[in-house]
mmCIF file of C-alpha atoms in Angstrom:
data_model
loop_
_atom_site.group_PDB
_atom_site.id
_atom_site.type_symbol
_atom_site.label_atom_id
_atom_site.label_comp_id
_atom_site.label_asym_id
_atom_site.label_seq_id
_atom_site.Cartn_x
_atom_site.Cartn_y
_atom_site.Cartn_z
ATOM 1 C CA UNK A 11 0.000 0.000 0.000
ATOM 2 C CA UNK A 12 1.818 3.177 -1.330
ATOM 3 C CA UNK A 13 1.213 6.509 0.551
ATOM 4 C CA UNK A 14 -1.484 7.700 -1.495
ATOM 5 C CA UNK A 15 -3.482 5.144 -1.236
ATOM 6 C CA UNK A 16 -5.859 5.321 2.012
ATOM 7 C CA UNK A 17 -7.674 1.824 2.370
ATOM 8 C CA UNK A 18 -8.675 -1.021 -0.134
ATOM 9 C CA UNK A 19 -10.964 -4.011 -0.501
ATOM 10 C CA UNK A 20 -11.769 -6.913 -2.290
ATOM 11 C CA UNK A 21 -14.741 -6.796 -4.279
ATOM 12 C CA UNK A 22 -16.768 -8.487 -6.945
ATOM 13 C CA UNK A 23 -18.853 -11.546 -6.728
ATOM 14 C CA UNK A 24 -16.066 -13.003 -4.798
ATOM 15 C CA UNK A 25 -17.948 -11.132 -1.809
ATOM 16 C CA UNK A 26 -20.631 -13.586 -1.862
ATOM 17 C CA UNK A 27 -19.663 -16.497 -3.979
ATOM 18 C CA UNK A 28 -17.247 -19.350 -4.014
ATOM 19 C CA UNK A 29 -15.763 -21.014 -6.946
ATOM 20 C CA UNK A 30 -15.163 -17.394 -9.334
ATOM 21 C CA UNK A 31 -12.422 -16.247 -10.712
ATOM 22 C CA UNK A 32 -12.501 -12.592 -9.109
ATOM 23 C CA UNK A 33 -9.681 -10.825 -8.353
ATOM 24 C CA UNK A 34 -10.680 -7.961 -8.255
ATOM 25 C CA UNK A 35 -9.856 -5.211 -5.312
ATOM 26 C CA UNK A 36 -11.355 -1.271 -5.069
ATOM 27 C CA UNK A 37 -8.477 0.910 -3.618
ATOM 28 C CA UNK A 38 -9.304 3.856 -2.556
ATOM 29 C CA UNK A 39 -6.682 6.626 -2.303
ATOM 30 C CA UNK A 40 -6.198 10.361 -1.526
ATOM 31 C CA UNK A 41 -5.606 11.851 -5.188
ATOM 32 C CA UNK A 42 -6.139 10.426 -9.260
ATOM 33 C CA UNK A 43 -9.472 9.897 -11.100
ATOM 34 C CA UNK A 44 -10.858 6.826 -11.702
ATOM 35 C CA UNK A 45 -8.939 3.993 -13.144
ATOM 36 C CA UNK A 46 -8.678 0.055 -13.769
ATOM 37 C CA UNK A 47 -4.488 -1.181 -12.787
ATOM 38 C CA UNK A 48 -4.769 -4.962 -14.325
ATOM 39 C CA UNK A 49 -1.799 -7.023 -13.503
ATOM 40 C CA UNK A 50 -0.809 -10.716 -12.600
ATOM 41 C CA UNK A 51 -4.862 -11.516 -13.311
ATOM 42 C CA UNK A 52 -5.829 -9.267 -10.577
ATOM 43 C CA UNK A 53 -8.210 -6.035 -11.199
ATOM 44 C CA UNK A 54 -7.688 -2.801 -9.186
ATOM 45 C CA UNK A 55 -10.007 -0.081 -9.425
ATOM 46 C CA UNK A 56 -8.753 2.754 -8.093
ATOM 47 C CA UNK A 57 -10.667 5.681 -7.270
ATOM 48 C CA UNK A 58 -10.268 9.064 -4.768
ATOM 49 C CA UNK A 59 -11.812 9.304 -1.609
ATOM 50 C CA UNK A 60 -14.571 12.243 -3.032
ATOM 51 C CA UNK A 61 -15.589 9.860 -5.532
ATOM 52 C CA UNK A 62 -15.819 6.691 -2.887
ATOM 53 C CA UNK A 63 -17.579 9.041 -0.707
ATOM 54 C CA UNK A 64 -20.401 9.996 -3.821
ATOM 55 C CA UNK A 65 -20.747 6.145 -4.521
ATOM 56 C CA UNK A 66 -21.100 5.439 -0.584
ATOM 57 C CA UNK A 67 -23.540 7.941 0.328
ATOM 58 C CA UNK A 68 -25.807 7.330 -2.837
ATOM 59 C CA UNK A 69 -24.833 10.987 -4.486
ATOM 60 C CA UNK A 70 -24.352 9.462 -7.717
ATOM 61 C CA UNK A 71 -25.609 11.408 -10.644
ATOM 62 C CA UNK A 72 -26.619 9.175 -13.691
ATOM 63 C CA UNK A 73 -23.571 10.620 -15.291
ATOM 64 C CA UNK A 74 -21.601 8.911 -12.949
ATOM 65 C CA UNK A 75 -22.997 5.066 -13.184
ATOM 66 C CA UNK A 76 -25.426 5.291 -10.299
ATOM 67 C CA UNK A 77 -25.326 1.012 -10.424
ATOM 68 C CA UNK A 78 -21.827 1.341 -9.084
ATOM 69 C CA UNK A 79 -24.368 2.353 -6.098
ATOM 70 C CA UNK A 80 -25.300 -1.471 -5.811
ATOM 71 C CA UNK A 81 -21.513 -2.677 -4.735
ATOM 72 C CA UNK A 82 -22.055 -0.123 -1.296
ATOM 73 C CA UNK A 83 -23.227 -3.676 0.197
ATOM 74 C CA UNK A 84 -20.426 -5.700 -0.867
ATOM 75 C CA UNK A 85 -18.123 -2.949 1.345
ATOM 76 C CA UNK A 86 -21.377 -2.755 4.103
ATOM 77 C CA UNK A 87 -20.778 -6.342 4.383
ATOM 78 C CA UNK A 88 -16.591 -6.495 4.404
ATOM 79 C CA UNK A 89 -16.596 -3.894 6.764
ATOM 80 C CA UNK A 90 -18.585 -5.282 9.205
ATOM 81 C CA UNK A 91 -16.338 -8.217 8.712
ATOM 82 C CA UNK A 92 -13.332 -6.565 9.428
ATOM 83 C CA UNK A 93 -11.664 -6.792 6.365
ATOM 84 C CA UNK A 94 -11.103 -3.567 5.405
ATOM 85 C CA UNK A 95 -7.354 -3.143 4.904
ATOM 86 C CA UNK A 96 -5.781 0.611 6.176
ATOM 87 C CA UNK A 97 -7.509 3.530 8.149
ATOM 88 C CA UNK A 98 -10.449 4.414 6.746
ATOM 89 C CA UNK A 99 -12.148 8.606 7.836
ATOM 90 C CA UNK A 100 -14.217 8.654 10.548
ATOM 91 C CA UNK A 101 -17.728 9.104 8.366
ATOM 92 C CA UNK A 102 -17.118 6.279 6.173
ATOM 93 C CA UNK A 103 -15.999 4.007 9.344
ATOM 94 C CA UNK A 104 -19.257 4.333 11.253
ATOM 95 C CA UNK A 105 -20.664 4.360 7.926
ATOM 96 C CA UNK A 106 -24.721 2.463 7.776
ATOM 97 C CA UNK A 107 -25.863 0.991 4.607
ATOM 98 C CA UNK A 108 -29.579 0.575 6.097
ATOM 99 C CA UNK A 109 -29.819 4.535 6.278
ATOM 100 C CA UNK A 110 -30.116 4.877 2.867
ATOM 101 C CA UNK A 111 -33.071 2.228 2.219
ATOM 102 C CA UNK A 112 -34.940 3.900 0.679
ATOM 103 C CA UNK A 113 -32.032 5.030 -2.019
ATOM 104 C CA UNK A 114 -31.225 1.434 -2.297
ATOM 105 C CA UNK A 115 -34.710 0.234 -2.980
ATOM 106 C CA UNK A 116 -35.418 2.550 -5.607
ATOM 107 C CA UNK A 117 -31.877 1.871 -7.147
ATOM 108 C CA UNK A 118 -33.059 -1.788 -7.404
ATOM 109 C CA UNK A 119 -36.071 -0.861 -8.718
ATOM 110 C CA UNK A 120 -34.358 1.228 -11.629
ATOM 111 C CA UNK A 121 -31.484 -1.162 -12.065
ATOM 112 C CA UNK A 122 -34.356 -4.236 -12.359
ATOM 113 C CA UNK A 123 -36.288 -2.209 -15.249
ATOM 114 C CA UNK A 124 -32.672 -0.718 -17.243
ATOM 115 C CA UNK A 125 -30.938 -3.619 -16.808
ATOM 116 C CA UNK A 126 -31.749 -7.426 -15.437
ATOM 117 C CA UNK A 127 -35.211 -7.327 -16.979
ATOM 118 C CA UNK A 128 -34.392 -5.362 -20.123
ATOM 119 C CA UNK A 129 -36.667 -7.478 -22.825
ATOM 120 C CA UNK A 130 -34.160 -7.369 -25.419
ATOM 121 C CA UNK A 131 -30.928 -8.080 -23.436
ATOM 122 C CA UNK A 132 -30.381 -12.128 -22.218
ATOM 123 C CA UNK A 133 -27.368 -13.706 -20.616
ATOM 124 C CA UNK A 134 -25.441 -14.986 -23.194
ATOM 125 C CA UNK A 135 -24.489 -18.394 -21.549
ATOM 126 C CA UNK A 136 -28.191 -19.390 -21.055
ATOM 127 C CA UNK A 137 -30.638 -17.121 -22.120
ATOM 128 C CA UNK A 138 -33.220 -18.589 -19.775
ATOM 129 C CA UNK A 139 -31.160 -17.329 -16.770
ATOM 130 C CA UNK A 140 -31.009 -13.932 -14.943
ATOM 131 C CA UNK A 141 -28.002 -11.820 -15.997
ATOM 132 C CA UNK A 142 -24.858 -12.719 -14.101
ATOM 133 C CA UNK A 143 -24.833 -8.839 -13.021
ATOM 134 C CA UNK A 144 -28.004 -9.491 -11.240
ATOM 135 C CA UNK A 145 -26.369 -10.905 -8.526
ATOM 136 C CA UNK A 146 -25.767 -7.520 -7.156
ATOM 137 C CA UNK A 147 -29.527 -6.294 -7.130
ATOM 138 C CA UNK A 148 -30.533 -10.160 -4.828
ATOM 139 C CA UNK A 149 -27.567 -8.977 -2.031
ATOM 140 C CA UNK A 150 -29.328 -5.644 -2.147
ATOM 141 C CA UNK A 151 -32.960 -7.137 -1.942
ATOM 142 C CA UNK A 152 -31.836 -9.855 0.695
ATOM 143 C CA UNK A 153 -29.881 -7.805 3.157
ATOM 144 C CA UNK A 154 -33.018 -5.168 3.209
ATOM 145 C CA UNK A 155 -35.684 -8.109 3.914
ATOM 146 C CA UNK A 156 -32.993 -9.742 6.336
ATOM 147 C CA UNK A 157 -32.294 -6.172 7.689
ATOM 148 C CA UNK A 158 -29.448 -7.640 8.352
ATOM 149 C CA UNK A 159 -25.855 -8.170 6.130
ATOM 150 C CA UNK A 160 -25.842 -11.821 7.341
ATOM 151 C CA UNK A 161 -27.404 -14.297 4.624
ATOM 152 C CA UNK A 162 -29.191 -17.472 4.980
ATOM 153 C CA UNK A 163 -27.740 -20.546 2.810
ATOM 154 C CA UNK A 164 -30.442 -20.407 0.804
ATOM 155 C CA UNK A 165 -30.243 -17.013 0.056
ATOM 156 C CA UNK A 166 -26.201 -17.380 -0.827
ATOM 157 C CA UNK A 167 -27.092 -20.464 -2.765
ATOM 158 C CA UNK A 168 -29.822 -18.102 -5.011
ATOM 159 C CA UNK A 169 -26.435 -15.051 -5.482
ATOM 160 C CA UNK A 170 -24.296 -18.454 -6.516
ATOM 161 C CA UNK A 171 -26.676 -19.585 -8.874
ATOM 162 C CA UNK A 172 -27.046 -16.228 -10.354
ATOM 163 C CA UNK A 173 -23.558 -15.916 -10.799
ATOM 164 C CA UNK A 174 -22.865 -18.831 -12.214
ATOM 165 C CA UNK A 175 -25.692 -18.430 -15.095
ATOM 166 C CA UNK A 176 -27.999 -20.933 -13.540
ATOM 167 C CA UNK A 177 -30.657 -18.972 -11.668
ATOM 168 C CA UNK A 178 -33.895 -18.427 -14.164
ATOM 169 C CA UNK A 179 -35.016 -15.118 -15.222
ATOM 170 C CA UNK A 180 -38.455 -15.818 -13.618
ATOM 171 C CA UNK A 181 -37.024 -15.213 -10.313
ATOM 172 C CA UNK A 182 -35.675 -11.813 -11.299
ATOM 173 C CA UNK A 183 -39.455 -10.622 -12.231
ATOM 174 C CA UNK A 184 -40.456 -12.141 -9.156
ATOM 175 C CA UNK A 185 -37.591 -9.459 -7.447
ATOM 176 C CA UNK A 186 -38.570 -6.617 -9.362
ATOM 177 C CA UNK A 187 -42.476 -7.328 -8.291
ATOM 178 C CA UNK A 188 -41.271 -7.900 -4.386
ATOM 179 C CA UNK A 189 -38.977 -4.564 -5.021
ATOM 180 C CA UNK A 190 -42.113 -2.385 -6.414
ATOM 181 C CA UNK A 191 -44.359 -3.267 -3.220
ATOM 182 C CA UNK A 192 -40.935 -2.125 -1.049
ATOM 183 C CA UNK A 193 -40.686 1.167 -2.789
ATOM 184 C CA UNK A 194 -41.867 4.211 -0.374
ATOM 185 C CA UNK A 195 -45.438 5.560 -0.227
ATOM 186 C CA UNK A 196 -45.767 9.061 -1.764
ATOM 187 C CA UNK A 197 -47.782 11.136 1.330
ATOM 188 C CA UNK A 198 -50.829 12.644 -0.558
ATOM 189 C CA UNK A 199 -50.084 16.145 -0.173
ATOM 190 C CA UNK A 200 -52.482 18.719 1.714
ATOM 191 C CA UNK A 201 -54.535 20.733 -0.076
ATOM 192 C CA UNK A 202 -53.658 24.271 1.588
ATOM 193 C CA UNK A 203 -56.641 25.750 2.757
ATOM 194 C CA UNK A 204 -57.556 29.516 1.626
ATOM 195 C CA UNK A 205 -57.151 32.213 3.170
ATOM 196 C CA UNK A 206 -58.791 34.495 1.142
ATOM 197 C CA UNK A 207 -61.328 37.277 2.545
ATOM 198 C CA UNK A 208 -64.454 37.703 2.166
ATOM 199 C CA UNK A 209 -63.719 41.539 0.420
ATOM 200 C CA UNK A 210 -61.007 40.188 -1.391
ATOM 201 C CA UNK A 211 -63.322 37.270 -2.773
ATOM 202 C CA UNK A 212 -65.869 39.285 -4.192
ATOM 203 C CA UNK A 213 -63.456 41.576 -5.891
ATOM 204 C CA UNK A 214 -61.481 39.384 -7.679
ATOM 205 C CA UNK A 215 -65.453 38.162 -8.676
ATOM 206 C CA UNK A 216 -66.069 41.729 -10.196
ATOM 207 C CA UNK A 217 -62.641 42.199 -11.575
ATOM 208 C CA UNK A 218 -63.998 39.258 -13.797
ATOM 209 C CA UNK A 219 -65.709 41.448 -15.519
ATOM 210 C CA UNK A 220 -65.138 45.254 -14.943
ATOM 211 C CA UNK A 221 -61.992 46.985 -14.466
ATOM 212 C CA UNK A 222 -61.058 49.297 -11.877
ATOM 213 C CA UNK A 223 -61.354 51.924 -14.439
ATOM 214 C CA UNK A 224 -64.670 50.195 -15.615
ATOM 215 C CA UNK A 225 -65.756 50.272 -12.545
ATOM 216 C CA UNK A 226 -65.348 54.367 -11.592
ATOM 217 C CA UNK A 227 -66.788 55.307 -14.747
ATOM 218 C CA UNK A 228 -69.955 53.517 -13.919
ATOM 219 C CA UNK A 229 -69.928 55.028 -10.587
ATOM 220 C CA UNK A 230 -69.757 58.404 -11.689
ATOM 221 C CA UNK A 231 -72.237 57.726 -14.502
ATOM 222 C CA UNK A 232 -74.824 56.276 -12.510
ATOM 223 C CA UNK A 233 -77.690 58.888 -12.752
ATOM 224 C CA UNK A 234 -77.042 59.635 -16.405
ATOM 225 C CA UNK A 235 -76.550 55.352 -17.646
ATOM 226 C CA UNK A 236 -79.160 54.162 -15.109
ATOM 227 C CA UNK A 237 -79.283 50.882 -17.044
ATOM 228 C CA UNK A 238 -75.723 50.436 -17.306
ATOM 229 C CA UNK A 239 -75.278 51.050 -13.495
ATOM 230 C CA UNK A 240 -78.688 48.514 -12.637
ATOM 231 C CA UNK A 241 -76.839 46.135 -14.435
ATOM 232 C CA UNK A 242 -73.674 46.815 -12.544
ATOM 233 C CA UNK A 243 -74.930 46.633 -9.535
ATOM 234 C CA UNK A 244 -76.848 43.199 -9.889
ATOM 235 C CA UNK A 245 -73.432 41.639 -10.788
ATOM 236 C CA UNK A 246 -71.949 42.908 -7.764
ATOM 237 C CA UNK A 247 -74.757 41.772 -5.567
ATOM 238 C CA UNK A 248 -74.525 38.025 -7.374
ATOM 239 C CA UNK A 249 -70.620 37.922 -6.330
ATOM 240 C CA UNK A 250 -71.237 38.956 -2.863
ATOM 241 C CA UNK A 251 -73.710 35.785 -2.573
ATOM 242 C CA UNK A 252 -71.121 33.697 -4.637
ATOM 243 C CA UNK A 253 -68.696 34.830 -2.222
ATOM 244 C CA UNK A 254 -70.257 34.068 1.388
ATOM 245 C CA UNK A 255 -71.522 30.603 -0.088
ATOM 246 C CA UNK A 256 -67.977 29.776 -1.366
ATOM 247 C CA UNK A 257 -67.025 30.805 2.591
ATOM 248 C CA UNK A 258 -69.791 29.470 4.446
ATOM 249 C CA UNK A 259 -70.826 33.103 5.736
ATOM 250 C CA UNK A 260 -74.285 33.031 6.844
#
């Protein structure tokens, strides 16, 4: 570990399953952009502790490959398994995957409808199994239902299965239906309440129909256009009763 590197990992499907080539490690350092080191067969994605931090947090704008977002429980999971090699900063050590739940469902969701269940994309290997990828989106999905990062065998046995191109697609739209009835309920909003007067009502009724300037020159008109004003007035006297039935005034 050189000095500008702060902490790394090993990641992949080797988090969850056994018999996989993975090599792979995320290394997370101080300084440089994004990059893939491959050497001796192993993978090293290197990236800088702002970017970790966007990816961690679920900050990631679709620009920035917002599935990357799904891995945060492969670290969730090392972490609390102590394997998390060099000093990590104090916000990303006490660091809780379950805060962001609802982030992560709604990820799933997304990631279900782009990606695993995308009618025109299959696994190559058998096109009558989930995408290998898919793996990712089940750890997610398990570990919320568990709420817990510890999986049952059967659960690991479902990831393995995925992995290795042997899980059927059905159970993927069975996911994305269990991963719909997870997502959040919207709160209807209020409907705020008026607070408009009873004055104010019934002029914004006459301004319907007469100006301000309207108005005066009826006003001052009113003995020599008796008709005009009659028919003034009546309209005025129907917004007042519009008005205090609109209210409730008596």
């Amino acid at each position: 570990m050189d000095n500008n590197t702060l902490f790394y990992f090993t990641t992949g499907s080797k988090t969850f399953c056994s018999n996989c080539g993975d090599e792979d490690i995320a290394c997370i350092q101080k300084e440089v952009g994004e990059s893939v080191i491959r050497t001796s067969g192993v993978d090293t994605f290197c990236s800088t502790i702002d970017d970790f931090r966007k990816k961690l947090f679920f900050n990631c704008s679709d620009n920035e490959m917002p599935h990357k977002q799904l891995y945060n429980v492969g670290f969730a999971l090392l972490k609390q398994q102590g394997k998390i090699v060099g000093e990590m900063p104090d916000d990303i050590k006490n660091y809780n995957w379950f805060d962001y739940k609802d982030k992560i469902i709604k990820l799933c969701v997304d990631q279900c409808k782009n990606y695993a269940l995308r009618p025109r994309v299959f696994n190559k290997i058998n096109s009558n199994a989930c995408l290998k990828h898919a793996y990712w989106i089940f750890a997610n999905y398990f570990a919320l239902v568990n709420n817990s990062l510890d999986f049952t065998e059967e659960q690991l046995d479902i990831i393995q299965k995925c992995h290795d191109n042997e899980l059927p697609r059905s159970y993927a739209e069975d996911l994305y239906q269990k991963l719909l009835a997870m997502l959040p309920k919207q709160e209807p909003k209020e409907v705020e309440q008026s607070t408009i007067s009873y004055d104010e009502l019934v002029d914004s009724k006459i301004r319907a129909r007469y100006t301000v300037s309207q108005e005066f020159s009826i006003l001052r008109q009113r003995d020599t256009k008796p008709d005009e004003f009659a028919e003034y007035n009546a309209y005025c006297e129907q917004c007042k009763a519009e008005a205090k039935a609109e209210l409730g005034i008596e």
